[in-house]
């Protein structure tokens, strides 16, 4: 491929919109986008197979910035780290803050800093597990980069995907972000301890989630008070 | 970490005997001790899968993916679209655009001023502007 075409495709990938492609190369841009998605799916399947071959239960946790993904993981891992050998992969633009928080509860962690990318992809996960002896783990959690948009483009090859939102984002957050709710198995509405104070209509959030995805399990939790953490673990089969 | 780096550097100085050396074990040992050092680079925001250790003044281009297990020596330059894992780059090296290195060691002062190279399990040395002049040895 000529270098200017390559550069153009890179640019389009960056802004993530084929609408901006010049007419002459529009087809090629579309093909590239399709190929990227297909490659990710193939790799995700390979990742999932490896987890299954090693009897590992795996979860991918997506959700809004600051909704409490790490806080929930801390609560869960605190309860189970003596029972399951756990690997936690944390995705963030930068810093090792989340991995350090998790490590306090005696789970092994790997931090990925995505730099300018707003989601983890299956290739990242594949690179990590390629360098690990998966015999050493019973459980893998992957905390995606916090946002409700980009992770919908990339499945990671886990058994289940959890989506976490919270009462602080307002009761419209679910209906505004249907894509990730469609592709998740469990929806967690966290910070339920703040519901009264904020006056958030949590019932609306629950019914929105169920409208978007008939099969989704919805649970309200508080990582602060510990409310419903055991129930969430039951839903996850832990 | 320094101890393994010094030994690896000695080994690759004896280029012809690399296959028979214990370079693989040494690399494993280095990677098992490798921590993160990510603050001191110049350039774009790459993706890092830890551990990645960057000495001072490493330059990094756009859309680069480093890790897991990458060590890069001082003043080395990593150009756009490069991807590396389980790889050691010594100091004052230039790695051209779109190199993909897995389990490689690049000797001090090497400069590869060309694009597109896919290498695994090799030591690379040289100052070249084309793929044909590159010296490499599998291990
Ligand atoms: N009141 C209350 N605060 C919570 C709860 N869960 C998390 N928090 C607080 O919310 C803030 C963000 O929590 P994190 O666990 O870092 O959220 P996150 O989703 O991992 O955030 P990112 O990884 O940055 O996207 C922290 O100050 C937590 O202490 C909760 O259930 N109730
Ligand atoms: Mg977090």
mmCIF file of N, CA and C and ligand atoms in Angstrom, chain A residues 66 68-71 91-92 98 101 143-144, ligand 2:
data_model
loop_
_atom_site.group_PDB
_atom_site.id
_atom_site.type_symbol
_atom_site.label_atom_id
_atom_site.label_comp_id
_atom_site.label_asym_id
_atom_site.label_seq_id
_atom_site.Cartn_x
_atom_site.Cartn_y
_atom_site.Cartn_z
ATOM 1 N N UNK A 66 -14.818 6.245 36.919
ATOM 2 C CA UNK A 66 -15.099 6.488 38.336
ATOM 3 C C UNK A 66 -16.363 5.841 38.879
ATOM 4 N N UNK A 68 -16.753 2.885 39.881
ATOM 5 C CA UNK A 68 -16.440 1.976 40.988
ATOM 6 C C UNK A 68 -15.978 0.593 40.544
ATOM 7 N N UNK A 69 -15.460 0.487 39.338
ATOM 8 C CA UNK A 69 -14.973 -0.810 38.849
ATOM 9 C C UNK A 69 -13.896 -1.369 39.763
ATOM 10 N N UNK A 70 -12.893 -0.541 40.031
ATOM 11 C CA UNK A 70 -11.784 -1.008 40.873
ATOM 12 C C UNK A 70 -12.253 -1.255 42.304
ATOM 13 N N UNK A 71 -13.110 -0.362 42.818
ATOM 14 C CA UNK A 71 -13.593 -0.517 44.196
ATOM 15 C C UNK A 71 -14.359 -1.836 44.345
ATOM 16 N N UNK A 91 -6.659 -1.807 32.774
ATOM 17 C CA UNK A 91 -6.410 -0.891 31.656
ATOM 18 C C UNK A 91 -6.678 0.544 32.060
ATOM 19 N N UNK A 92 -5.712 1.402 31.824
ATOM 20 C CA UNK A 92 -5.899 2.835 32.049
ATOM 21 C C UNK A 92 -5.056 3.579 31.032
ATOM 22 N N UNK A 98 -4.653 1.783 39.710
ATOM 23 C CA UNK A 98 -5.633 0.709 39.924
ATOM 24 C C UNK A 98 -4.954 -0.612 40.280
ATOM 25 N N UNK A 101 -3.871 -0.591 43.835
ATOM 26 C CA UNK A 101 -5.004 -0.775 44.762
ATOM 27 C C UNK A 101 -5.382 -2.251 44.853
ATOM 28 N N UNK A 143 -10.067 -5.236 33.969
ATOM 29 C CA UNK A 143 -10.758 -3.947 34.101
ATOM 30 C C UNK A 143 -10.396 -3.075 32.917
ATOM 31 N N UNK A 144 -11.391 -2.777 32.105
ATOM 32 C CA UNK A 144 -11.152 -1.988 30.898
ATOM 33 C C UNK A 144 -10.958 -0.505 31.233
HETATM 34 MG MG1 LIG C 2 -10.499 1.721 37.993
#
